[in-house]
Backbone as a printed PyTorch tensor [residue, N CA C, xyz], in Angstrom:
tensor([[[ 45.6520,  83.1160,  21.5630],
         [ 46.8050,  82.4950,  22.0960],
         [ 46.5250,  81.1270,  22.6610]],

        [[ 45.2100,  81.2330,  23.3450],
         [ 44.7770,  79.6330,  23.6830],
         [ 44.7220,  78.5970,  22.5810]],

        [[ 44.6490,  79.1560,  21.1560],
         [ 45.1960,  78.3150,  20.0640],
         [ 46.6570,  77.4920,  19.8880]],

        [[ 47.2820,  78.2480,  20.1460],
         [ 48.7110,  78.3400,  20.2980],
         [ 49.1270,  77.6510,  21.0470]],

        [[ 49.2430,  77.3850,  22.6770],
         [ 48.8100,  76.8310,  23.6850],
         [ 48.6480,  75.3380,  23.1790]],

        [[ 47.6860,  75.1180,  22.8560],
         [ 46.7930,  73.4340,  22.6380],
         [ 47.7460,  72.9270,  21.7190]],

        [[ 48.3680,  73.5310,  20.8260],
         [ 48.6010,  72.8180,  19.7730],
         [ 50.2170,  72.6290,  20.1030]],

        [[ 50.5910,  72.9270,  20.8580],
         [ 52.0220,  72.8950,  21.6980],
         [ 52.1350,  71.0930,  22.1280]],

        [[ 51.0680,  71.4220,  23.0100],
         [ 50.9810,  70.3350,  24.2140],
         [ 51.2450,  68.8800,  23.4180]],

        [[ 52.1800,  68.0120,  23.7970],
         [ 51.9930,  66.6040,  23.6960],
         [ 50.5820,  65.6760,  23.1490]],

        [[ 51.0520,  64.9240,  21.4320],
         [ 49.4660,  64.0510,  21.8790],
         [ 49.5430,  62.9760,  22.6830]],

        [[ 48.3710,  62.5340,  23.4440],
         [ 48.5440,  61.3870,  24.2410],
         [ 49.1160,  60.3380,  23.3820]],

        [[ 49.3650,  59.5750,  24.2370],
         [ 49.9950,  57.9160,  23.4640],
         [ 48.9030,  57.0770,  23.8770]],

        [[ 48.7150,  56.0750,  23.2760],
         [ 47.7640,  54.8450,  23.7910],
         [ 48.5160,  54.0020,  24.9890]],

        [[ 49.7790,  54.2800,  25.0210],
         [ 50.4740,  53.4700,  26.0920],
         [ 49.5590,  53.7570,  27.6420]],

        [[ 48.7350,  54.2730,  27.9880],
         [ 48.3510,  54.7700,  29.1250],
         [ 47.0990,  55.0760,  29.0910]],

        [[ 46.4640,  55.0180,  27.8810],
         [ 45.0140,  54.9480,  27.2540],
         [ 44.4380,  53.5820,  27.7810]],

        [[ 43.1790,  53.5710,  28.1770],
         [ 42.3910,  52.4020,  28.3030],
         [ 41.4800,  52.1820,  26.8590]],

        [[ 41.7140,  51.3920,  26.3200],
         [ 40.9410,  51.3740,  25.0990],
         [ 39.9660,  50.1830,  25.3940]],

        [[ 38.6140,  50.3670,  24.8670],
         [ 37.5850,  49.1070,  25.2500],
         [ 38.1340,  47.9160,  24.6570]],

        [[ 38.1450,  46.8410,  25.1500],
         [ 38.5210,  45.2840,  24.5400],
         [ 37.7530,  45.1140,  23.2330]],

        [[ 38.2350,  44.7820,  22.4370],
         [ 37.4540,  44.3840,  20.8010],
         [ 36.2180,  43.7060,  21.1950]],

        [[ 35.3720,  43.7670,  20.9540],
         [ 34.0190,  42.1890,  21.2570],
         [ 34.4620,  41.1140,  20.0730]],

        [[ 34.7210,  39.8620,  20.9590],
         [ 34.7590,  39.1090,  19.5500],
         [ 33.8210,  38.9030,  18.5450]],

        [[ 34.3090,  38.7980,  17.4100],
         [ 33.3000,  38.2850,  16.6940],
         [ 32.3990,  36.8840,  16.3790]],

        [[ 30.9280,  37.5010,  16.2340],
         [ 30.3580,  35.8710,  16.7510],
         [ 30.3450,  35.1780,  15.4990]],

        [[ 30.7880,  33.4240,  15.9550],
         [ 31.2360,  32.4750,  14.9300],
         [ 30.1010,  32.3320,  14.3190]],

        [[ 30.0970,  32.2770,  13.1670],
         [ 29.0910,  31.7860,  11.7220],
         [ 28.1630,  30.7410,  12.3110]],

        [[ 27.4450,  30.6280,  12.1950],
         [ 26.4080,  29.4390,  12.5520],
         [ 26.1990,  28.7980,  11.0860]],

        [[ 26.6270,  27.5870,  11.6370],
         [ 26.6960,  26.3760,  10.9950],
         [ 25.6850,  26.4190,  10.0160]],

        [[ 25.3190,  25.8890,   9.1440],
         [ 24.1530,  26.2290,   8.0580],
         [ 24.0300,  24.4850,   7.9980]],

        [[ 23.0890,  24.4040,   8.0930],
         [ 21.6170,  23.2110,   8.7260],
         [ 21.8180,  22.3350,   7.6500]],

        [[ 22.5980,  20.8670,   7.8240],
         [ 22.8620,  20.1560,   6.7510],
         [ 20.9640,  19.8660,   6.1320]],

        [[ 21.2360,  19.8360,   4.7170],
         [ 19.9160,  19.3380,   4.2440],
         [ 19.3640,  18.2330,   4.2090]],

        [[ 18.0130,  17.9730,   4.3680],
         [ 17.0690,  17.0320,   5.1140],
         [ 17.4810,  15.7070,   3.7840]],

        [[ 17.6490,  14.6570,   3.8270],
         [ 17.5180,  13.9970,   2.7280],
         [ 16.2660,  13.7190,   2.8730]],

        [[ 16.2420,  13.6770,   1.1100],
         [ 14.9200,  13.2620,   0.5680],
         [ 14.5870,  12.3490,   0.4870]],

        [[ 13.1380,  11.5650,   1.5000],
         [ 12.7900,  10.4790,   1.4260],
         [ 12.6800,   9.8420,   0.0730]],

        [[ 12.8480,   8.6250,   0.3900],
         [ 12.7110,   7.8900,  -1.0100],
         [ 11.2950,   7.3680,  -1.4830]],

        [[ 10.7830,   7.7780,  -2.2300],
         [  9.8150,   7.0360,  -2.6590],
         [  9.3110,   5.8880,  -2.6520]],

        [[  8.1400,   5.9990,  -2.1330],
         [  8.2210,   4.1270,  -1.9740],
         [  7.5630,   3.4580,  -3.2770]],

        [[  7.9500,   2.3160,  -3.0160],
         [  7.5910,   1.5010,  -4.5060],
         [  6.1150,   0.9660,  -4.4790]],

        [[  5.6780,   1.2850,  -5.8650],
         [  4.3470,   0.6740,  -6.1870],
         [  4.4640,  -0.2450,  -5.9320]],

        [[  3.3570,  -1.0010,  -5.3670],
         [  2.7500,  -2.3090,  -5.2690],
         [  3.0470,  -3.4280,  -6.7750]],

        [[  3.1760,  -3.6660,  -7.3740],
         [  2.4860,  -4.1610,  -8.1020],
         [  1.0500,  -4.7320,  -8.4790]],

        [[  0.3660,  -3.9740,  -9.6440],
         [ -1.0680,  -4.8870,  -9.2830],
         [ -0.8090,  -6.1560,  -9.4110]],

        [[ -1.8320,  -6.8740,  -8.5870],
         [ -1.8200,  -8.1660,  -8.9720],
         [ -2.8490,  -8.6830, -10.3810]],

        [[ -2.4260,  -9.8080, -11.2110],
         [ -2.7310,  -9.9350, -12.4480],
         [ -4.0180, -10.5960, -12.1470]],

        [[ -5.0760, -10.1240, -12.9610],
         [ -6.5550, -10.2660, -12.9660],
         [ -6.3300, -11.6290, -13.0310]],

        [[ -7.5520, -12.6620, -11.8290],
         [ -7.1640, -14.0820, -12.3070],
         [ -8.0890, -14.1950, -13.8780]],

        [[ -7.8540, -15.6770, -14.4160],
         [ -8.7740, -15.6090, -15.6910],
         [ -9.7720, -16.0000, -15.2990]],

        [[-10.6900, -15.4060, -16.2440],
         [-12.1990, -15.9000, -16.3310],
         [-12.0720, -17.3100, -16.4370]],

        [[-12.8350, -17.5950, -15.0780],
         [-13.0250, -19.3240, -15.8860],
         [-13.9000, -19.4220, -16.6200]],

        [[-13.4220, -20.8720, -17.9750],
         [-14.6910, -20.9240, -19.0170],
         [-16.3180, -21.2090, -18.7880]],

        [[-16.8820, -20.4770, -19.4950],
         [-18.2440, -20.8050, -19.1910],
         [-18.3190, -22.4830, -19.5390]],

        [[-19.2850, -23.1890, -18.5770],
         [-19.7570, -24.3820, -18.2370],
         [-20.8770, -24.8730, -18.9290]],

        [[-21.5000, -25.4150, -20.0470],
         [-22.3780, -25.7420, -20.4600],
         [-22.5260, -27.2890, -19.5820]],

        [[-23.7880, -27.2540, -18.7110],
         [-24.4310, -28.5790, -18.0070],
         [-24.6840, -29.5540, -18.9110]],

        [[-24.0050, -30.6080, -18.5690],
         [-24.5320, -32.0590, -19.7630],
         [-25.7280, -33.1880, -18.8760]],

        [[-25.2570, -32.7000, -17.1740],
         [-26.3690, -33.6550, -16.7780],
         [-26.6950, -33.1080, -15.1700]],

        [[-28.1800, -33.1710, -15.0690],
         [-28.9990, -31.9260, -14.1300],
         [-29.1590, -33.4860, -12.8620]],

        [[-29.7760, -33.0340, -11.9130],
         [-30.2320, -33.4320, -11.1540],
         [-31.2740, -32.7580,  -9.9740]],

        [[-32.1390, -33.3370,  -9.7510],
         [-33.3340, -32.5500,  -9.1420],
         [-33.1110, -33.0350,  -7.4450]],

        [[-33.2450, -32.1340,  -6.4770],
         [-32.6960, -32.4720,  -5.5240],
         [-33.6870, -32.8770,  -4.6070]],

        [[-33.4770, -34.3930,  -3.5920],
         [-34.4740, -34.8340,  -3.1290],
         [-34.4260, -34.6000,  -1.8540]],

        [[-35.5040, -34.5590,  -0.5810],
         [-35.6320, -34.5160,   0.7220],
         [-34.5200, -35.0200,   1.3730]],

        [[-33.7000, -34.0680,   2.1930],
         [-32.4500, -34.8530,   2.8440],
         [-31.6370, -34.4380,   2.1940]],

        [[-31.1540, -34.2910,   1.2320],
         [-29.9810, -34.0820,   0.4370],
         [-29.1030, -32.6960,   0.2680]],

        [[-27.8840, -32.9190,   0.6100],
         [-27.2210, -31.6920,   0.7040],
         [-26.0380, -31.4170,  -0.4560]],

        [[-25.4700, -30.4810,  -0.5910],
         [-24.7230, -30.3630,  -1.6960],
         [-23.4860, -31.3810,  -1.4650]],

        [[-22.9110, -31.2780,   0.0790],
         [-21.8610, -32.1510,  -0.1860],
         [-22.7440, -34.2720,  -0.4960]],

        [[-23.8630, -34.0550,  -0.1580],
         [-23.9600, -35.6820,  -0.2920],
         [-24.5590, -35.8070,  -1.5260]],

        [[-24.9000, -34.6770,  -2.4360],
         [-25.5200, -34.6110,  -3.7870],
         [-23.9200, -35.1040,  -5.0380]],

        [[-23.1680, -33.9600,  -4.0540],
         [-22.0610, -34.4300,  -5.2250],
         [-21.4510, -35.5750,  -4.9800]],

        [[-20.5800, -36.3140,  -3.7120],
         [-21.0280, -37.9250,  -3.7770],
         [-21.0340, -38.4210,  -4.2640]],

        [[-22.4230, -38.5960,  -3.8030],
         [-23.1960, -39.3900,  -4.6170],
         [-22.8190, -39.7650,  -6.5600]],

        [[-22.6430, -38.3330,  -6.7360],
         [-22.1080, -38.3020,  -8.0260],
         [-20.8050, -38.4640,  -8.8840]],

        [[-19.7830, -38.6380,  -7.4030],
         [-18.0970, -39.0040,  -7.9200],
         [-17.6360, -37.5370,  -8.0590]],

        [[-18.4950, -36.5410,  -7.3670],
         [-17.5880, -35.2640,  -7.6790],
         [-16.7110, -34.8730,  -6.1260]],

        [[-15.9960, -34.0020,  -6.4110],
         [-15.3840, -33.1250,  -4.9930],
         [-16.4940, -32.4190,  -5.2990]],

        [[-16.0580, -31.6590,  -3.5340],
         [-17.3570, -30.4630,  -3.0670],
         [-16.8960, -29.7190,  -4.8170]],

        [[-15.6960, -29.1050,  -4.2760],
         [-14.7750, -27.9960,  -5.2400],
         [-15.4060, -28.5320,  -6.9620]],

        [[-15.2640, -29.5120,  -7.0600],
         [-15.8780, -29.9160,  -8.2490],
         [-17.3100, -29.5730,  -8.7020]],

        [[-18.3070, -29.9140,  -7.6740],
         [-19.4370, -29.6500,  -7.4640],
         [-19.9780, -28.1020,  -7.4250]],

        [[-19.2860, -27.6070,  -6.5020],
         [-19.1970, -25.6570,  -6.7150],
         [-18.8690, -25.2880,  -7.4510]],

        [[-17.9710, -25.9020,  -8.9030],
         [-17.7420, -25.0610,  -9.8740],
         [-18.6990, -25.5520, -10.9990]],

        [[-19.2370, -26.2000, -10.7930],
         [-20.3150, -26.7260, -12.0140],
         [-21.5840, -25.6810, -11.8010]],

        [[-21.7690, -26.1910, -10.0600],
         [-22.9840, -25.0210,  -9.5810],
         [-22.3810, -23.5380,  -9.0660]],

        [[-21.7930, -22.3520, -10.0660],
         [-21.3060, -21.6190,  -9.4380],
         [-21.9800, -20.6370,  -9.0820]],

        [[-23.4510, -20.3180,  -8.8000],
         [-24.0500, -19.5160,  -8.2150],
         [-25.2780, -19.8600,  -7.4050]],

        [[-24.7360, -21.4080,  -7.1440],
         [-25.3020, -22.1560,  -5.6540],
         [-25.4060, -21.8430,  -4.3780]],

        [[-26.1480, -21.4460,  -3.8240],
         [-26.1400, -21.6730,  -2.4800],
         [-26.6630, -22.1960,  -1.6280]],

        [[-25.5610, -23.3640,  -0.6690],
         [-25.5990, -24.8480,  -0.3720],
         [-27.0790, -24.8540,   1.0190]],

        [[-26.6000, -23.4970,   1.4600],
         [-26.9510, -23.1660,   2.8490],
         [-28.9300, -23.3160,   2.0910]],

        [[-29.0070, -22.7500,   1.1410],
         [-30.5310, -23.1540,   0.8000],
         [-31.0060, -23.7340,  -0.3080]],

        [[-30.5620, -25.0840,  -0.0090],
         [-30.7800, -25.8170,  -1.1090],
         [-31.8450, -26.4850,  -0.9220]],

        [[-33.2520, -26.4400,  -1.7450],
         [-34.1910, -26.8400,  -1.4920],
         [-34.7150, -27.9630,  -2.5160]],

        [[-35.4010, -28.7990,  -2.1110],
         [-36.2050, -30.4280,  -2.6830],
         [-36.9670, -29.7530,  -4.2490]],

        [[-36.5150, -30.4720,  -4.9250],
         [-36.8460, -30.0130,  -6.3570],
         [-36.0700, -29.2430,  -7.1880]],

        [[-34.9920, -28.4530,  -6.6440],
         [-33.6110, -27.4350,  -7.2420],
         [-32.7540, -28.4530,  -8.2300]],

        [[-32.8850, -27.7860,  -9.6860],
         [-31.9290, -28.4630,  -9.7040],
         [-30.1110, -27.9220, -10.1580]],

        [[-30.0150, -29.3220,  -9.8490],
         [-28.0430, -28.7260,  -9.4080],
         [-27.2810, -30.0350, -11.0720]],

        [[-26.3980, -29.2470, -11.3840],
         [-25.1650, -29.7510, -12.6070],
         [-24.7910, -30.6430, -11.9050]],

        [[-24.7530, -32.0410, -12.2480],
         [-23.7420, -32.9270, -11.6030],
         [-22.7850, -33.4310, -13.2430]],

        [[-22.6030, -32.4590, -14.2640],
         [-21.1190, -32.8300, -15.1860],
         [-21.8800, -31.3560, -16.3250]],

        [[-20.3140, -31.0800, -16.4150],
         [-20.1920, -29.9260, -17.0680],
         [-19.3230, -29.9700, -17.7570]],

        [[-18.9450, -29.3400, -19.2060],
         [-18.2280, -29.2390, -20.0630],
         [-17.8840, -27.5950, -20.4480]],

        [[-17.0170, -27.3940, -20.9060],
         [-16.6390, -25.4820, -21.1880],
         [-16.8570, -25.2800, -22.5700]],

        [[-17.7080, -24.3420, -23.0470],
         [-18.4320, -23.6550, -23.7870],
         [-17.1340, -23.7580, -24.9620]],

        [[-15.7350, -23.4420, -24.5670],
         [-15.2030, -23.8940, -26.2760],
         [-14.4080, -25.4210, -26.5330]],

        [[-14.4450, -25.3380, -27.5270],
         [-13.9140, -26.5210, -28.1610],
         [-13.5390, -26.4370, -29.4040]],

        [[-11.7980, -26.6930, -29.0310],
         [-11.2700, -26.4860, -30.0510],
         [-10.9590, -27.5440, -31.4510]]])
């Protein structure tokens, strides 16, 4: 009969029910704009091999005397230093010694 009973009785209403508050739902997290891709940086360009300068065949020597230095050797001879260093290009002025001898006129190995 206690069956009977229960199933009589009124169902509750929610009107008078405490129902738990919803939890909101948590907002999407933003998704992480993507990193741009550095740009590559630009090759250098090589720089263009200078040219070989032409080989120098010596037309006239000079033997170097006490006192004499490369800049007063060339001079003497109507050359620039620069002139003088490229005739003698594996001179060095710093030991230039009495009896050495140094190109004072040079010509380039072709001829056309």
């Amino acid at each position: 009969m206690a069956d009977v009973v229960a199933s009589r009785q009124p169902k509750p209403t929610c009107d008078n029910c405490e129902q738990p508050e919803p939890e909101p739902e948590p907002e999407p997290e933003p998704e992480p704009e993507p990193k741009p891709k550095p740009e590559p940086e630009p090759k250098p360009k090589p720089e263009p091999e200078p040219e070989p300068k032409p080989e120098l065949t010596c037309n006239k020597v000079h033997g170097v005397q006490a006192g004499e230095t490369c800049y007063s050797v060339g001079e003497s001879a109507g050359l620039t230093q620069d002139q003088f260093l490229d005739f003698n290009p594996n001179l060095c002025c710093e030991k230039l010694f009495v009896g050495q001898w140094v190109c004072l006129e040079a010509t380039s190995g072709c001829h056309d």
